[in-house]
Amino acid sequence: RKEVEQDPGPFNVPEGATVAFNCTYSNSASQSFFWYRQDCRKEPKLLMSVYSSGNEDGRFTAQLNRASQYISLLIRDSKLSDSATYLCVVNNRNAGNMLTFGGGTRLMVKP
Amino acid sequence: GAVVSQHPSWVICKSGTSVKIECRSLDFQATTMFWYRQFPKQSLMLMATSNEGSKATYEQGVEKDKFLINHASLTLSTLTVTSAHPEDSSFYICSAPGGGARYEQYFGPGTRLTVT
C-alpha cells in the first residue's frame, strides 16, 4: 500500500464546475500536509498548506481529518488555468522533514 | 515563497559520461536539500537528502556511487550522475525547506536529462 494515495483521474470538468479531490495517508506520525500543483514538465508548486481546522484560499478549500487520515481539496468555479496535476503531500518531521508524495490527480478543465 | 534555482534546465549527454546538476537556494540558507527523480506520468520519488557539512542520506535502491551528492555550502547542493545510461533519463528536481513553521518545501525548476 502506498503511503499517500490519490485517485489519478483524470477529472474532466467544464469551466465553472466545482471539483473535489481526496487523498489518504497511512503514516499516523505525519505532521504537516500540503497540496502542490504540478503543470506538465514543470516543478511542483505549493498551492496551500492544510490545517486541521480546514482552510480556504480564494476558490480553494482544503480539509484534514486526522482520525481518518484523509485530506481533501475543493476547487470552486474552475478555470481553464486550473488544469494541472494536484499532488497530495505529507511531511513527517520526525523523518528529517521528508515529503511523501501521492501519485497526483490530473484535472482537465474544458471550455 | 522562497526561490530555488537549478542548472542546467536540460541536458543531453552520451552514455557513459557524467552530468552535474546544481541546486541553489537564492534568498535563504538551506542546511538540507532534497533530490527527487520523476519519470513520465509518475510521481516524484525521493532519491536522497543532501546535508550541508555531512554525507548525503540515500533512499533504498539509489546507488550512492552513481548519484554523487555534495552539499558544498548553505546555498548549494550538486548532484552528479556518473556514467549515465539511457535508463537514467529523467526529470531531476531539487527542493529545500523554506524555513516556514510547517516545513513546506520549495522546488527548483527541474533538470531534464536525456542520455543517448
Short mmCIF file of C-alpha atoms in Angstrom, two decimals:
data_model
loop_
_atom_site.label_atom_id
_atom_site.label_comp_id
_atom_site.label_asym_id
_atom_site.label_seq_id
_atom_site.Cartn_x
_atom_site.Cartn_y
_atom_site.Cartn_z
CA ARG A 1 0.00 0.00 0.00
CA LYS A 2 1.33 3.43 -0.90
CA GLU A 3 1.94 5.88 1.91
CA VAL A 4 -0.12 8.58 0.21
CA GLU A 5 -2.89 7.53 -2.13
CA GLN A 6 -4.84 9.61 -4.61
CA ASP A 7 -7.24 8.90 -7.41
CA PRO A 8 -5.14 9.51 -10.53
CA GLY A 9 -8.09 10.79 -12.55
CA PRO A 10 -8.26 12.42 -14.98
CA PHE A 11 -11.12 14.57 -13.83
CA ASN A 12 -12.63 16.26 -16.87
CA VAL A 13 -14.86 19.14 -15.82
CA PRO A 14 -16.39 22.16 -17.57
CA GLU A 15 -15.39 25.69 -16.69
CA GLY A 16 -17.21 26.92 -13.64
CA ALA A 17 -17.67 23.47 -12.13
CA THR A 18 -16.80 22.53 -8.58
CA VAL A 19 -14.44 19.59 -8.23
CA ALA A 20 -13.12 17.74 -5.19
CA PHE A 21 -10.02 15.61 -4.78
CA ASN A 22 -9.39 13.18 -1.98
CA CYS A 23 -6.23 11.75 -0.51
CA THR A 24 -5.47 9.24 2.23
CA TYR A 25 -2.21 8.73 4.07
CA SER A 26 -1.04 5.74 6.04
CA ASN A 27 1.59 7.16 8.39
CA SER A 28 -0.19 8.36 11.52
CA ALA A 29 3.00 10.19 12.55
CA SER A 30 2.60 12.62 9.65
CA GLN A 31 2.56 16.17 10.88
CA SER A 32 2.19 18.62 8.03
CA PHE A 33 0.04 18.36 4.96
CA PHE A 34 0.07 20.20 1.67
CA TRP A 35 -1.43 20.39 -1.76
CA TYR A 36 1.02 21.09 -4.55
CA ARG A 37 0.20 21.78 -8.15
CA GLN A 38 2.36 20.48 -10.98
CA ASP A 39 2.00 21.57 -14.57
CA CYS A 40 3.25 19.35 -17.36
CA ARG A 41 7.07 19.19 -17.46
CA LYS A 42 7.38 21.71 -14.62
CA GLU A 43 8.28 21.53 -10.97
CA PRO A 44 5.63 21.21 -8.23
CA LYS A 45 4.49 24.49 -6.73
CA LEU A 46 2.97 24.86 -3.32
CA LEU A 47 -0.75 25.52 -3.64
CA MET A 48 -1.68 25.54 0.02
CA SER A 49 -0.95 24.03 3.37
CA VAL A 50 -3.72 22.02 5.00
CA TYR A 51 -4.67 22.81 8.58
CA SER A 52 -6.65 20.68 10.99
CA SER A 53 -9.40 23.26 11.17
CA GLY A 54 -9.70 23.44 7.40
CA ASN A 55 -8.62 26.44 5.41
CA GLU A 56 -9.63 28.39 2.37
CA ASP A 57 -7.68 30.42 -0.16
CA GLY A 58 -9.92 32.04 -2.70
CA ARG A 59 -11.59 29.31 -4.74
CA PHE A 60 -9.62 26.56 -2.99
CA THR A 61 -10.64 24.87 0.24
CA ALA A 62 -8.59 22.20 1.99
CA GLN A 63 -9.74 19.89 4.75
CA LEU A 64 -7.87 17.47 7.00
CA ASN A 65 -9.35 14.63 9.04
CA ARG A 66 -6.58 13.23 11.23
CA ALA A 67 -8.77 10.48 12.66
CA SER A 68 -9.49 9.10 9.21
CA GLN A 69 -6.10 10.15 7.82
CA TYR A 70 -7.87 11.85 4.96
CA ILE A 71 -7.19 15.11 3.14
CA SER A 72 -9.35 16.87 0.59
CA LEU A 73 -9.12 19.77 -1.84
CA LEU A 74 -12.17 21.53 -3.22
CA ILE A 75 -11.92 23.83 -6.21
CA ARG A 76 -14.89 26.09 -6.91
CA ASP A 77 -15.64 27.91 -10.17
CA SER A 78 -12.97 26.00 -12.09
CA LYS A 79 -10.90 27.95 -14.58
CA LEU A 80 -9.11 26.64 -17.65
CA SER A 81 -5.86 27.59 -15.93
CA ASP A 82 -6.63 25.16 -13.10
CA SER A 83 -5.82 22.28 -15.45
CA ALA A 84 -2.83 20.55 -13.86
CA THR A 85 -1.89 17.62 -11.67
CA TYR A 86 -2.62 18.12 -7.98
CA LEU A 87 -0.27 16.40 -5.58
CA CYS A 88 -1.22 15.49 -2.04
CA VAL A 89 1.94 15.78 0.06
CA VAL A 90 2.66 14.74 3.60
CA ASN A 91 5.59 15.73 5.79
CA ASN A 92 6.94 13.71 8.69
CA ARG A 93 9.21 15.98 10.66
CA ASN A 94 10.44 13.03 12.68
CA ALA A 95 11.84 11.60 9.47
CA GLY A 96 14.08 14.53 8.64
CA ASN A 97 11.36 16.65 7.07
CA MET A 98 10.94 14.28 4.17
CA LEU A 99 8.00 14.89 1.92
CA THR A 100 5.99 11.92 0.72
CA PHE A 101 4.02 12.49 -2.46
CA GLY A 102 0.82 10.99 -3.66
CA GLY A 103 0.70 9.93 -7.26
CA GLY A 104 -1.24 13.04 -8.20
CA THR A 105 -4.71 13.69 -9.54
CA ARG A 106 -4.96 15.09 -13.01
CA LEU A 107 -7.54 17.80 -13.64
CA MET A 108 -8.63 18.92 -17.09
CA VAL A 109 -10.95 21.94 -17.20
CA LYS A 110 -12.64 22.35 -20.54
CA PRO A 111 -14.42 25.35 -22.07
CA GLY B 1 7.79 31.93 -1.34
CA ALA B 2 11.43 31.03 -1.23
CA VAL B 3 13.28 30.67 -4.54
CA VAL B 4 15.31 27.65 -5.58
CA SER B 5 17.20 27.54 -8.85
CA GLN B 6 18.61 24.63 -10.79
CA HIS B 7 21.15 24.47 -13.56
CA PRO B 8 21.09 23.30 -16.26
CA SER B 9 17.40 23.17 -17.07
CA TRP B 10 18.01 20.46 -19.65
CA VAL B 11 20.94 18.40 -20.80
CA ILE B 12 21.57 15.76 -23.41
CA CYS B 13 24.61 13.58 -22.95
CA LYS B 14 26.10 10.42 -24.33
CA SER B 15 26.00 7.14 -22.48
CA GLY B 16 28.97 6.74 -20.16
CA THR B 17 29.51 10.42 -19.47
CA SER B 18 28.85 12.23 -16.19
CA VAL B 19 26.47 15.10 -15.67
CA LYS B 20 26.47 17.60 -12.82
CA ILE B 21 23.27 19.36 -11.74
CA GLU B 22 23.37 22.34 -9.39
CA CYS B 23 20.66 23.36 -6.95
CA ARG B 24 20.82 26.75 -5.25
CA SER B 25 18.69 28.46 -2.65
CA LEU B 26 18.65 32.06 -3.81
CA ASP B 27 17.35 34.09 -0.88
CA PHE B 28 17.73 31.77 2.07
CA GLN B 29 20.10 29.23 3.53
CA ALA B 30 19.39 25.53 3.39
CA THR B 31 21.27 23.07 5.55
CA THR B 32 19.18 20.35 3.97
CA MET B 33 18.14 19.89 0.38
CA PHE B 34 16.32 17.03 -1.26
CA TRP B 35 16.84 15.42 -4.66
CA TYR B 36 13.94 13.80 -6.49
CA ARG B 37 13.53 11.98 -9.76
CA GLN B 38 10.36 11.87 -11.79
CA PHE B 39 9.73 9.52 -14.71
CA PRO B 40 6.97 10.34 -17.22
CA LYS B 41 3.46 10.03 -15.79
CA GLN B 42 4.80 9.09 -12.38
CA SER B 43 5.07 10.97 -9.14
CA LEU B 44 8.23 12.36 -7.62
CA MET B 45 10.44 9.82 -5.92
CA LEU B 46 12.91 10.96 -3.29
CA MET B 47 16.45 9.91 -4.17
CA ALA B 48 18.48 11.39 -1.35
CA THR B 49 18.71 14.04 1.33
CA SER B 50 21.65 16.38 0.96
CA ASN B 51 23.13 17.63 4.22
CA GLU B 52 25.49 20.58 4.48
CA GLY B 53 28.66 19.52 6.25
CA SER B 54 27.94 15.80 6.25
CA LYS B 55 27.23 12.89 3.92
CA ALA B 56 24.03 12.62 1.98
CA THR B 57 21.40 10.12 3.02
CA TYR B 58 20.25 7.91 0.17
CA GLU B 59 16.90 6.22 -0.19
CA GLN B 60 16.75 2.48 -0.57
CA GLY B 61 17.62 1.38 -4.07
CA VAL B 62 19.52 4.55 -5.00
CA GLU B 63 23.21 3.90 -5.69
CA LYS B 64 25.32 6.42 -3.82
CA ASP B 65 28.34 5.78 -6.04
CA LYS B 66 26.32 6.53 -9.14
CA PHE B 67 24.50 9.59 -7.86
CA LEU B 68 27.11 11.68 -6.10
CA ILE B 69 25.79 14.46 -3.89
CA ASN B 70 27.85 17.28 -2.50
CA HIS B 71 26.35 19.99 -0.30
CA ALA B 72 29.15 22.49 -0.75
CA SER B 73 27.64 25.44 1.11
CA LEU B 74 24.47 26.60 2.80
CA THR B 75 23.07 27.62 -0.58
CA LEU B 76 24.40 24.97 -2.98
CA SER B 77 23.93 21.25 -3.46
CA THR B 78 25.10 19.34 -6.52
CA LEU B 79 24.02 16.00 -7.92
CA THR B 80 26.39 14.25 -10.30
CA VAL B 81 25.04 11.39 -12.34
CA THR B 82 28.13 9.31 -13.09
CA SER B 83 28.48 7.01 -16.09
CA ALA B 84 24.99 7.90 -17.23
CA HIS B 85 22.91 5.37 -19.12
CA PRO B 86 19.68 5.82 -21.08
CA GLU B 87 17.65 4.48 -18.15
CA ASP B 88 18.90 7.46 -16.12
CA SER B 89 16.99 9.77 -18.45
CA SER B 90 14.50 11.52 -16.23
CA PHE B 91 13.40 14.81 -14.69
CA TYR B 92 15.59 15.61 -11.68
CA ILE B 93 14.23 18.13 -9.19
CA CYS B 94 15.71 19.52 -6.01
CA SER B 95 13.90 21.13 -3.12
CA ALA B 96 14.73 22.95 0.07
CA PRO B 97 12.72 23.75 3.18
CA GLY B 98 11.83 27.41 3.10
CA GLY B 99 12.11 27.86 6.84
CA GLY B 100 8.39 28.14 7.46
CA ALA B 101 6.82 26.72 10.59
CA ARG B 102 5.19 23.92 8.64
CA TYR B 103 8.39 22.89 6.92
CA GLU B 104 6.96 23.38 3.46
CA GLN B 105 9.48 22.84 0.71
CA TYR B 106 10.19 24.84 -2.40
CA PHE B 107 11.26 23.22 -5.59
CA GLY B 108 13.78 24.13 -8.22
CA PRO B 109 12.54 24.23 -11.82
CA GLY B 110 13.99 20.80 -12.53
CA THR B 111 16.60 19.43 -14.91
CA ARG B 112 15.53 17.24 -17.79
CA LEU B 113 18.29 14.73 -18.51
CA THR B 114 18.35 12.73 -21.71
CA VAL B 115 21.06 10.12 -22.14
CA THR B 116 21.56 8.88 -25.68
#
